[in-house]
Amino acid sequence: MTKLHIKMPQRPLISIIISTKNEEANLPRLLDSIRGQTYSHYEIIIVDNFSSDSTVSIAKQYTDNVFIKGPERSAQRNFAAHKAKGEYILILDADMELSSDALSTYTHECLSGNYSALSIPERNPSPNFWAKCRDLEKRIARNEKHLVASRFITTRDFLSINGYDGNLVSAEDYDLDDRLRKAGFRIGTSNTVLKHYEDEGMKKIAQKKYYYGKMLPKYIAKHKQIALKRFNPLRQVYLKRVRLLLVNPVLGGGLIFLKLVDYLAGGLGLIIGLIRPI
């Protein structure tokens, strides 16, 4: 049964949750974009994972709600959600940036659609080649519900399913979305794009995929069927939107190589994770 959430005020308070670790280069851009919102009824909650740079001092210039918590972002986000005073929470990474009307749009979309949560499409505006390839991937995956996850969520509904699974380091956002849907909550898709500056080089990409691959068995054990669909390299969406690959042949070729690295590094990590569970 689909659950309908209780009617909310027309200008609900939004609790913006940001998990950080050594993000001094990215955090000011995100926080400045929050300051520039046309919707002013929000609070910022930053939970830092023991940064060794100036992340915490930067955070304190924008909000008094700065906390130190580890060991991973699931625990950080859950901690922040329990501190939140807002009717909605917006979960962001430090390397993101909001358009000036983002908060007003997300609020309107949730209220008008009577949604419990919104998935938010992303674009990667970073200038390096691999970032452009990743941006093409995000354009292809847009509106595919099994390839995106909720970020704007009613606080009550988030807490009702106990937030993120603290045992998951990889695919914890997918797991949250899976459990929201299984519980019968309505999830919409926003029309307002979120900028996500993922600009790692190939070595860092491979290392990250290997690390997350090692952690993936725990997610697969919980969601075997949907995991096969989410992590299948032969995704139907590539056929549905093949035009985007054909009109961008250089980026399309780069994306194919990037996904090959993703699956090789992630697959190796997955094998290690199955042999030596963490």
PDB file of C-alpha atoms in Angstrom:
ATOM      1  CA  MET A   1       0.000   0.000   0.000  1.00  0.00           C
ATOM      2  CA  THR A   2       1.285   3.469  -0.904  1.00  0.00           C
ATOM      3  CA  LYS A   3       1.667   5.676   2.126  1.00  0.00           C
ATOM      4  CA  LEU A   4       0.526   9.297   2.072  1.00  0.00           C
ATOM      5  CA  HIS A   5       2.347  11.614   4.405  1.00  0.00           C
ATOM      6  CA  ILE A   6       0.660  14.148   6.639  1.00  0.00           C
ATOM      7  CA  LYS A   7       0.013  17.574   5.144  1.00  0.00           C
ATOM      8  CA  MET A   8       2.876  19.943   5.862  1.00  0.00           C
ATOM      9  CA  PRO A   9       3.124  23.723   6.149  1.00  0.00           C
ATOM     10  CA  GLN A  10       3.663  25.573   2.890  1.00  0.00           C
ATOM     11  CA  ARG A  11       7.092  26.776   4.047  1.00  0.00           C
ATOM     12  CA  PRO A  12       8.484  23.775   5.939  1.00  0.00           C
ATOM     13  CA  LEU A  13      11.889  23.981   7.558  1.00  0.00           C
ATOM     14  CA  ILE A  14      14.563  22.114   5.582  1.00  0.00           C
ATOM     15  CA  SER A  15      17.496  20.568   7.426  1.00  0.00           C
ATOM     16  CA  ILE A  16      20.464  20.409   5.058  1.00  0.00           C
ATOM     17  CA  ILE A  17      22.790  17.580   6.066  1.00  0.00           C
ATOM     18  CA  ILE A  18      26.395  17.575   4.847  1.00  0.00           C
ATOM     19  CA  SER A  19      28.885  14.842   5.701  1.00  0.00           C
ATOM     20  CA  THR A  20      32.528  15.875   5.320  1.00  0.00           C
ATOM     21  CA  LYS A  21      36.090  14.623   5.523  1.00  0.00           C
ATOM     22  CA  ASN A  22      38.965  16.855   4.334  1.00  0.00           C
ATOM     23  CA  GLU A  23      36.720  18.955   2.090  1.00  0.00           C
ATOM     24  CA  GLU A  24      38.299  22.411   2.452  1.00  0.00           C
ATOM     25  CA  ALA A  25      38.548  22.751  -1.340  1.00  0.00           C
ATOM     26  CA  ASN A  26      34.881  21.934  -1.996  1.00  0.00           C
ATOM     27  CA  LEU A  27      32.882  22.989   1.041  1.00  0.00           C
ATOM     28  CA  PRO A  28      32.854  26.793   0.507  1.00  0.00           C
ATOM     29  CA  ARG A  29      31.314  26.400  -2.971  1.00  0.00           C
ATOM     30  CA  LEU A  30      28.455  24.313  -1.594  1.00  0.00           C
ATOM     31  CA  LEU A  31      27.848  26.527   1.432  1.00  0.00           C
ATOM     32  CA  ASP A  32      27.875  29.680  -0.694  1.00  0.00           C
ATOM     33  CA  SER A  33      25.264  28.104  -2.979  1.00  0.00           C
ATOM     34  CA  ILE A  34      23.108  27.417   0.094  1.00  0.00           C
ATOM     35  CA  ARG A  35      23.477  31.011   1.225  1.00  0.00           C
ATOM     36  CA  GLY A  36      22.280  32.103  -2.210  1.00  0.00           C
ATOM     37  CA  GLN A  37      18.966  30.238  -2.035  1.00  0.00           C
ATOM     38  CA  THR A  38      15.719  32.024  -2.761  1.00  0.00           C
ATOM     39  CA  TYR A  39      14.186  29.833  -0.031  1.00  0.00           C
ATOM     40  CA  SER A  40      15.489  30.953   3.346  1.00  0.00           C
ATOM     41  CA  HIS A  41      13.716  28.591   5.771  1.00  0.00           C
ATOM     42  CA  TYR A  42      16.523  26.105   6.328  1.00  0.00           C
ATOM     43  CA  GLU A  43      19.204  25.004   8.764  1.00  0.00           C
ATOM     44  CA  ILE A  44      22.618  23.537   7.971  1.00  0.00           C
ATOM     45  CA  ILE A  45      23.977  20.530   9.872  1.00  0.00           C
ATOM     46  CA  ILE A  46      27.555  19.492   9.119  1.00  0.00           C
ATOM     47  CA  VAL A  47      28.981  16.259  10.511  1.00  0.00           C
ATOM     48  CA  ASP A  48      32.712  15.912   9.957  1.00  0.00           C
ATOM     49  CA  ASN A  49      34.689  12.681  10.038  1.00  0.00           C
ATOM     50  CA  PHE A  50      37.805  13.913  11.871  1.00  0.00           C
ATOM     51  CA  SER A  51      39.230  16.077   9.059  1.00  0.00           C
ATOM     52  CA  SER A  52      42.921  16.971   9.169  1.00  0.00           C
ATOM     53  CA  ASP A  53      42.516  20.125   7.068  1.00  0.00           C
ATOM     54  CA  SER A  54      40.495  23.323   7.638  1.00  0.00           C
ATOM     55  CA  THR A  55      37.084  21.774   6.856  1.00  0.00           C
ATOM     56  CA  VAL A  56      35.722  22.267  10.371  1.00  0.00           C
ATOM     57  CA  SER A  57      36.842  25.898  10.683  1.00  0.00           C
ATOM     58  CA  ILE A  58      35.240  26.665   7.309  1.00  0.00           C
ATOM     59  CA  ALA A  59      32.019  24.919   8.361  1.00  0.00           C
ATOM     60  CA  LYS A  60      31.800  26.984  11.545  1.00  0.00           C
ATOM     61  CA  GLN A  61      31.778  30.177   9.476  1.00  0.00           C
ATOM     62  CA  TYR A  62      28.408  29.121   8.048  1.00  0.00           C
ATOM     63  CA  THR A  63      26.630  27.274  10.878  1.00  0.00           C
ATOM     64  CA  ASP A  64      26.821  26.531  14.583  1.00  0.00           C
ATOM     65  CA  ASN A  65      25.593  22.995  13.913  1.00  0.00           C
ATOM     66  CA  VAL A  66      28.998  21.386  13.364  1.00  0.00           C
ATOM     67  CA  PHE A  67      29.658  17.970  14.857  1.00  0.00           C
ATOM     68  CA  ILE A  68      32.437  15.370  14.775  1.00  0.00           C
ATOM     69  CA  LYS A  69      31.361  11.808  14.067  1.00  0.00           C
ATOM     70  CA  GLY A  70      32.572   8.694  12.256  1.00  0.00           C
ATOM     71  CA  PRO A  71      33.299   6.144  11.032  1.00  0.00           C
ATOM     72  CA  GLU A  72      31.505   6.529   7.660  1.00  0.00           C
ATOM     73  CA  ARG A  73      28.937   8.799   6.031  1.00  0.00           C
ATOM     74  CA  SER A  74      25.929   6.594   6.928  1.00  0.00           C
ATOM     75  CA  ALA A  75      26.630   7.133  10.632  1.00  0.00           C
ATOM     76  CA  GLN A  76      27.299  10.834  10.022  1.00  0.00           C
ATOM     77  CA  ARG A  77      24.022  11.335   8.184  1.00  0.00           C
ATOM     78  CA  ASN A  78      21.952   9.376  10.696  1.00  0.00           C
ATOM     79  CA  PHE A  79      23.473  11.406  13.528  1.00  0.00           C
ATOM     80  CA  ALA A  80      22.571  14.631  11.722  1.00  0.00           C
ATOM     81  CA  ALA A  81      19.014  13.457  11.021  1.00  0.00           C
ATOM     82  CA  HIS A  82      18.437  12.947  14.738  1.00  0.00           C
ATOM     83  CA  LYS A  83      19.644  16.516  15.323  1.00  0.00           C
ATOM     84  CA  ALA A  84      17.429  17.910  12.542  1.00  0.00           C
ATOM     85  CA  LYS A  85      14.551  20.225  13.401  1.00  0.00           C
ATOM     86  CA  GLY A  86      13.160  20.418   9.871  1.00  0.00           C
ATOM     87  CA  GLU A  87      10.193  18.651   8.315  1.00  0.00           C
ATOM     88  CA  TYR A  88      12.480  17.710   5.422  1.00  0.00           C
ATOM     89  CA  ILE A  89      16.118  16.695   5.247  1.00  0.00           C
ATOM     90  CA  LEU A  90      18.307  17.323   2.194  1.00  0.00           C
ATOM     91  CA  ILE A  91      21.356  15.066   2.113  1.00  0.00           C
ATOM     92  CA  LEU A  92      24.350  16.511   0.271  1.00  0.00           C
ATOM     93  CA  ASP A  93      28.007  15.726  -0.346  1.00  0.00           C
ATOM     94  CA  ALA A  94      30.553  18.500   0.092  1.00  0.00           C
ATOM     95  CA  ASP A  95      31.498  18.460  -3.608  1.00  0.00           C
ATOM     96  CA  MET A  96      27.997  19.456  -4.707  1.00  0.00           C
ATOM     97  CA  GLU A  97      26.419  22.802  -5.591  1.00  0.00           C
ATOM     98  CA  LEU A  98      22.783  23.942  -5.572  1.00  0.00           C
ATOM     99  CA  SER A  99      21.068  26.178  -8.093  1.00  0.00           C
ATOM    100  CA  SER A 100      19.545  29.260  -6.441  1.00  0.00           C
ATOM    101  CA  ASP A 101      15.986  27.904  -6.662  1.00  0.00           C
ATOM    102  CA  ALA A 102      16.787  24.351  -5.575  1.00  0.00           C
ATOM    103  CA  LEU A 103      15.242  24.406  -2.095  1.00  0.00           C
ATOM    104  CA  SER A 104      12.068  26.153  -3.229  1.00  0.00           C
ATOM    105  CA  THR A 105      11.693  23.723  -6.137  1.00  0.00           C
ATOM    106  CA  TYR A 106      12.279  20.576  -4.075  1.00  0.00           C
ATOM    107  CA  THR A 107       9.771  21.771  -1.485  1.00  0.00           C
ATOM    108  CA  HIS A 108       7.141  22.604  -4.088  1.00  0.00           C
ATOM    109  CA  GLU A 109       7.619  19.294  -5.897  1.00  0.00           C
ATOM    110  CA  CYS A 110       7.289  17.260  -2.705  1.00  0.00           C
ATOM    111  CA  LEU A 111       4.227  19.139  -1.481  1.00  0.00           C
ATOM    112  CA  SER A 112       2.414  19.223  -4.828  1.00  0.00           C
ATOM    113  CA  GLY A 113       3.138  15.554  -5.551  1.00  0.00           C
ATOM    114  CA  ASN A 114       2.482  14.444  -1.971  1.00  0.00           C
ATOM    115  CA  TYR A 115       5.832  12.651  -2.038  1.00  0.00           C
ATOM    116  CA  SER A 116       7.785  11.360   0.912  1.00  0.00           C
ATOM    117  CA  ALA A 117      11.054  11.721  -0.969  1.00  0.00           C
ATOM    118  CA  LEU A 118      12.637  12.993  -4.167  1.00  0.00           C
ATOM    119  CA  SER A 119      15.499  11.621  -6.202  1.00  0.00           C
ATOM    120  CA  ILE A 120      17.510  14.458  -7.709  1.00  0.00           C
ATOM    121  CA  PRO A 121      19.218  14.197 -11.110  1.00  0.00           C
ATOM    122  CA  GLU A 122      22.888  15.184 -11.174  1.00  0.00           C
ATOM    123  CA  ARG A 123      25.264  16.774 -13.652  1.00  0.00           C
ATOM    124  CA  ASN A 124      29.051  16.888 -13.421  1.00  0.00           C
ATOM    125  CA  PRO A 125      30.374  20.295 -14.537  1.00  0.00           C
ATOM    126  CA  SER A 126      34.048  19.510 -13.802  1.00  0.00           C
ATOM    127  CA  PRO A 127      36.261  20.241 -16.845  1.00  0.00           C
ATOM    128  CA  ASN A 128      38.454  17.131 -16.985  1.00  0.00           C
ATOM    129  CA  PHE A 129      37.782  14.454 -19.592  1.00  0.00           C
ATOM    130  CA  TRP A 130      36.744  11.679 -17.228  1.00  0.00           C
ATOM    131  CA  ALA A 131      34.357  14.031 -15.455  1.00  0.00           C
ATOM    132  CA  LYS A 132      32.725  14.810 -18.801  1.00  0.00           C
ATOM    133  CA  CYS A 133      32.383  11.083 -19.436  1.00  0.00           C
ATOM    134  CA  ARG A 134      30.784  10.650 -16.001  1.00  0.00           C
ATOM    135  CA  ASP A 135      28.444  13.525 -16.809  1.00  0.00           C
ATOM    136  CA  LEU A 136      27.346  11.689 -19.953  1.00  0.00           C
ATOM    137  CA  GLU A 137      26.605   8.659 -17.797  1.00  0.00           C
ATOM    138  CA  LYS A 138      24.463  10.797 -15.475  1.00  0.00           C
ATOM    139  CA  ARG A 139      22.519  12.155 -18.460  1.00  0.00           C
ATOM    140  CA  ILE A 140      21.868   8.625 -19.681  1.00  0.00           C
ATOM    141  CA  ALA A 141      20.767   7.423 -16.232  1.00  0.00           C
ATOM    142  CA  ARG A 142      18.402  10.344 -15.581  1.00  0.00           C
ATOM    143  CA  ASN A 143      14.918   9.276 -14.454  1.00  0.00           C
ATOM    144  CA  GLU A 144      15.934   5.594 -14.190  1.00  0.00           C
ATOM    145  CA  LYS A 145      14.690   4.880 -10.676  1.00  0.00           C
ATOM    146  CA  HIS A 146      17.029   1.918 -10.085  1.00  0.00           C
ATOM    147  CA  LEU A 147      20.064   4.097 -10.934  1.00  0.00           C
ATOM    148  CA  VAL A 148      19.263   7.096  -8.713  1.00  0.00           C
ATOM    149  CA  ALA A 149      18.564   7.491  -5.002  1.00  0.00           C
ATOM    150  CA  SER A 150      16.561   9.824  -2.777  1.00  0.00           C
ATOM    151  CA  ARG A 151      18.217  12.905  -1.253  1.00  0.00           C
ATOM    152  CA  PHE A 152      15.250  15.112  -0.269  1.00  0.00           C
ATOM    153  CA  ILE A 153      13.184  13.200   2.282  1.00  0.00           C
ATOM    154  CA  THR A 154      10.635  13.912   4.975  1.00  0.00           C
ATOM    155  CA  THR A 155      12.470  13.627   8.274  1.00  0.00           C
ATOM    156  CA  ARG A 156       9.683  11.588   9.821  1.00  0.00           C
ATOM    157  CA  ASP A 157       9.727   8.988   7.044  1.00  0.00           C
ATOM    158  CA  PHE A 158      13.534   8.812   7.029  1.00  0.00           C
ATOM    159  CA  LEU A 159      13.571   8.103  10.762  1.00  0.00           C
ATOM    160  CA  SER A 160      10.660   5.659  10.513  1.00  0.00           C
ATOM    161  CA  ILE A 161      12.881   3.242   8.547  1.00  0.00           C
ATOM    162  CA  ASN A 162      15.885   4.008  10.802  1.00  0.00           C
ATOM    163  CA  GLY A 163      17.732   6.027   8.174  1.00  0.00           C
ATOM    164  CA  TYR A 164      20.809   4.599   6.512  1.00  0.00           C
ATOM    165  CA  ASP A 165      22.022   1.114   7.317  1.00  0.00           C
ATOM    166  CA  GLY A 166      25.138   1.778   9.377  1.00  0.00           C
ATOM    167  CA  ASN A 167      26.584  -1.588   8.321  1.00  0.00           C
ATOM    168  CA  LEU A 168      26.766  -0.480   4.684  1.00  0.00           C
ATOM    169  CA  VAL A 169      29.607   1.595   3.271  1.00  0.00           C
ATOM    170  CA  SER A 170      28.828   0.841  -0.371  1.00  0.00           C
ATOM    171  CA  ALA A 171      25.389   1.377  -1.999  1.00  0.00           C
ATOM    172  CA  GLU A 172      23.940   2.658   1.271  1.00  0.00           C
ATOM    173  CA  ASP A 173      21.988   5.288  -0.701  1.00  0.00           C
ATOM    174  CA  TYR A 174      20.458   2.584  -2.911  1.00  0.00           C
ATOM    175  CA  ASP A 175      19.577   0.577   0.196  1.00  0.00           C
ATOM    176  CA  LEU A 176      17.779   3.579   1.702  1.00  0.00           C
ATOM    177  CA  ASP A 177      15.782   4.039  -1.500  1.00  0.00           C
ATOM    178  CA  ASP A 178      14.954   0.327  -1.640  1.00  0.00           C
ATOM    179  CA  ARG A 179      13.612   0.362   1.900  1.00  0.00           C
ATOM    180  CA  LEU A 180      11.595   3.542   1.354  1.00  0.00           C
ATOM    181  CA  ARG A 181       9.921   1.963  -1.665  1.00  0.00           C
ATOM    182  CA  LYS A 182       9.376  -1.343   0.122  1.00  0.00           C
ATOM    183  CA  ALA A 183       7.700   0.526   2.994  1.00  0.00           C
ATOM    184  CA  GLY A 184       5.265   2.019   0.480  1.00  0.00           C
ATOM    185  CA  PHE A 185       6.426   5.647   0.501  1.00  0.00           C
ATOM    186  CA  ARG A 186       5.876   7.734  -2.631  1.00  0.00           C
ATOM    187  CA  ILE A 187       9.117   8.858  -4.313  1.00  0.00           C
ATOM    188  CA  GLY A 188       9.208  11.456  -7.061  1.00  0.00           C
ATOM    189  CA  THR A 189      11.947  12.796  -9.308  1.00  0.00           C
ATOM    190  CA  SER A 190      12.930  16.450  -9.234  1.00  0.00           C
ATOM    191  CA  ASN A 191      13.246  18.567 -12.366  1.00  0.00           C
ATOM    192  CA  THR A 192      16.040  20.638 -10.810  1.00  0.00           C
ATOM    193  CA  VAL A 193      19.546  19.351 -11.434  1.00  0.00           C
ATOM    194  CA  LEU A 194      22.158  19.090  -8.688  1.00  0.00           C
ATOM    195  CA  LYS A 195      25.757  19.830  -9.667  1.00  0.00           C
ATOM    196  CA  HIS A 196      28.210  17.189  -8.461  1.00  0.00           C
ATOM    197  CA  TYR A 197      31.897  17.971  -9.006  1.00  0.00           C
ATOM    198  CA  GLU A 198      33.463  14.526  -9.316  1.00  0.00           C
ATOM    199  CA  ASP A 199      36.835  15.234 -10.942  1.00  0.00           C
ATOM    200  CA  GLU A 200      39.115  12.375  -9.892  1.00  0.00           C
ATOM    201  CA  GLY A 201      41.809  11.005 -12.153  1.00  0.00           C
ATOM    202  CA  MET A 202      41.719   7.419 -13.380  1.00  0.00           C
ATOM    203  CA  LYS A 203      43.878   6.076 -10.538  1.00  0.00           C
ATOM    204  CA  LYS A 204      41.584   7.572  -7.894  1.00  0.00           C
ATOM    205  CA  ILE A 205      38.494   6.305  -9.740  1.00  0.00           C
ATOM    206  CA  ALA A 206      39.856   2.745  -9.787  1.00  0.00           C
ATOM    207  CA  GLN A 207      40.850   2.910  -6.097  1.00  0.00           C
ATOM    208  CA  LYS A 208      37.407   4.171  -5.096  1.00  0.00           C
ATOM    209  CA  LYS A 209      35.586   1.482  -7.107  1.00  0.00           C
ATOM    210  CA  TYR A 210      37.817  -1.222  -5.629  1.00  0.00           C
ATOM    211  CA  TYR A 211      37.093   0.017  -2.107  1.00  0.00           C
ATOM    212  CA  TYR A 212      33.342   0.174  -2.640  1.00  0.00           C
ATOM    213  CA  GLY A 213      33.412  -3.201  -4.402  1.00  0.00           C
ATOM    214  CA  LYS A 214      34.890  -4.793  -1.270  1.00  0.00           C
ATOM    215  CA  MET A 215      31.973  -3.422   0.732  1.00  0.00           C
ATOM    216  CA  LEU A 216      29.274  -4.411  -1.791  1.00  0.00           C
ATOM    217  CA  PRO A 217      28.556  -8.006  -0.616  1.00  0.00           C
ATOM    218  CA  LYS A 218      26.585  -6.687   2.364  1.00  0.00           C
ATOM    219  CA  TYR A 219      24.245  -4.755   0.059  1.00  0.00           C
ATOM    220  CA  ILE A 220      23.878  -7.677  -2.350  1.00  0.00           C
ATOM    221  CA  ALA A 221      22.985  -9.983   0.536  1.00  0.00           C
ATOM    222  CA  LYS A 222      20.086  -7.657   1.410  1.00  0.00           C
ATOM    223  CA  HIS A 223      18.825  -6.927  -2.110  1.00  0.00           C
ATOM    224  CA  LYS A 224      19.847  -9.756  -4.444  1.00  0.00           C
ATOM    225  CA  GLN A 225      17.293  -9.155  -7.192  1.00  0.00           C
ATOM    226  CA  ILE A 226      17.565  -5.383  -7.496  1.00  0.00           C
ATOM    227  CA  ALA A 227      21.360  -5.582  -7.118  1.00  0.00           C
ATOM    228  CA  LEU A 228      21.565  -7.640 -10.316  1.00  0.00           C
ATOM    229  CA  LYS A 229      19.626  -4.934 -12.124  1.00  0.00           C
ATOM    230  CA  ARG A 230      21.575  -2.045 -10.620  1.00  0.00           C
ATOM    231  CA  PHE A 231      25.057  -3.415 -11.255  1.00  0.00           C
ATOM    232  CA  ASN A 232      24.477  -5.256 -14.516  1.00  0.00           C
ATOM    233  CA  PRO A 233      27.008  -3.913 -17.074  1.00  0.00           C
ATOM    234  CA  LEU A 234      24.547  -4.566 -19.918  1.00  0.00           C
ATOM    235  CA  ARG A 235      22.032  -1.921 -18.909  1.00  0.00           C
ATOM    236  CA  GLN A 236      18.991  -1.467 -21.093  1.00  0.00           C
ATOM    237  CA  VAL A 237      19.126   2.270 -20.556  1.00  0.00           C
ATOM    238  CA  TYR A 238      22.230   2.451 -22.766  1.00  0.00           C
ATOM    239  CA  LEU A 239      20.169   1.030 -25.631  1.00  0.00           C
ATOM    240  CA  LYS A 240      17.232   3.324 -24.851  1.00  0.00           C
ATOM    241  CA  ARG A 241      19.474   6.389 -24.980  1.00  0.00           C
ATOM    242  CA  VAL A 242      22.086   5.221 -27.459  1.00  0.00           C
ATOM    243  CA  ARG A 243      21.651   8.514 -29.329  1.00  0.00           C
ATOM    244  CA  LEU A 244      23.502  10.298 -26.516  1.00  0.00           C
ATOM    245  CA  LEU A 245      26.455   7.981 -27.096  1.00  0.00           C
ATOM    246  CA  LEU A 246      26.362   8.356 -30.866  1.00  0.00           C
ATOM    247  CA  VAL A 247      26.213  12.153 -30.916  1.00  0.00           C
ATOM    248  CA  ASN A 248      29.140  12.278 -28.469  1.00  0.00           C
ATOM    249  CA  PRO A 249      31.464   9.583 -29.904  1.00  0.00           C
ATOM    250  CA  VAL A 250      34.618  10.730 -28.080  1.00  0.00           C
ATOM    251  CA  LEU A 251      32.872  10.973 -24.730  1.00  0.00           C
ATOM    252  CA  GLY A 252      30.935   7.806 -25.533  1.00  0.00           C
ATOM    253  CA  GLY A 253      34.173   5.917 -26.091  1.00  0.00           C
ATOM    254  CA  GLY A 254      35.601   7.419 -22.937  1.00  0.00           C
ATOM    255  CA  LEU A 255      32.510   6.353 -20.985  1.00  0.00           C
ATOM    256  CA  ILE A 256      32.833   2.773 -22.249  1.00  0.00           C
ATOM    257  CA  PHE A 257      36.457   2.703 -21.062  1.00  0.00           C
ATOM    258  CA  LEU A 258      35.469   4.332 -17.750  1.00  0.00           C
ATOM    259  CA  LYS A 259      32.781   1.722 -17.131  1.00  0.00           C
ATOM    260  CA  LEU A 260      35.274  -1.019 -17.978  1.00  0.00           C
ATOM    261  CA  VAL A 261      37.552   0.337 -15.248  1.00  0.00           C
ATOM    262  CA  ASP A 262      34.563   0.619 -12.884  1.00  0.00           C
ATOM    263  CA  TYR A 263      33.609  -3.005 -13.364  1.00  0.00           C
ATOM    264  CA  LEU A 264      37.145  -4.408 -13.328  1.00  0.00           C
ATOM    265  CA  ALA A 265      38.155  -2.529 -10.162  1.00  0.00           C
ATOM    266  CA  GLY A 266      34.778  -2.950  -8.498  1.00  0.00           C
ATOM    267  CA  GLY A 267      34.590  -6.609  -9.523  1.00  0.00           C
ATOM    268  CA  LEU A 268      38.027  -7.298  -8.086  1.00  0.00           C
ATOM    269  CA  GLY A 269      36.999  -5.598  -4.856  1.00  0.00           C
ATOM    270  CA  LEU A 270      33.774  -7.632  -4.806  1.00  0.00           C
ATOM    271  CA  ILE A 271      35.715 -10.898  -5.141  1.00  0.00           C
ATOM    272  CA  ILE A 272      38.064  -9.891  -2.321  1.00  0.00           C
ATOM    273  CA  GLY A 273      35.060  -8.854  -0.218  1.00  0.00           C
ATOM    274  CA  LEU A 274      33.419 -12.254  -0.758  1.00  0.00           C
ATOM    275  CA  ILE A 275      36.610 -14.131   0.093  1.00  0.00           C
ATOM    276  CA  ARG A 276      37.479 -11.975   3.095  1.00  0.00           C
ATOM    277  CA  PRO A 277      34.252 -10.393   4.394  1.00  0.00           C
ATOM    278  CA  ILE A 278      34.735  -7.078   6.190  1.00  0.00           C
TER     279      ILE A 278
END
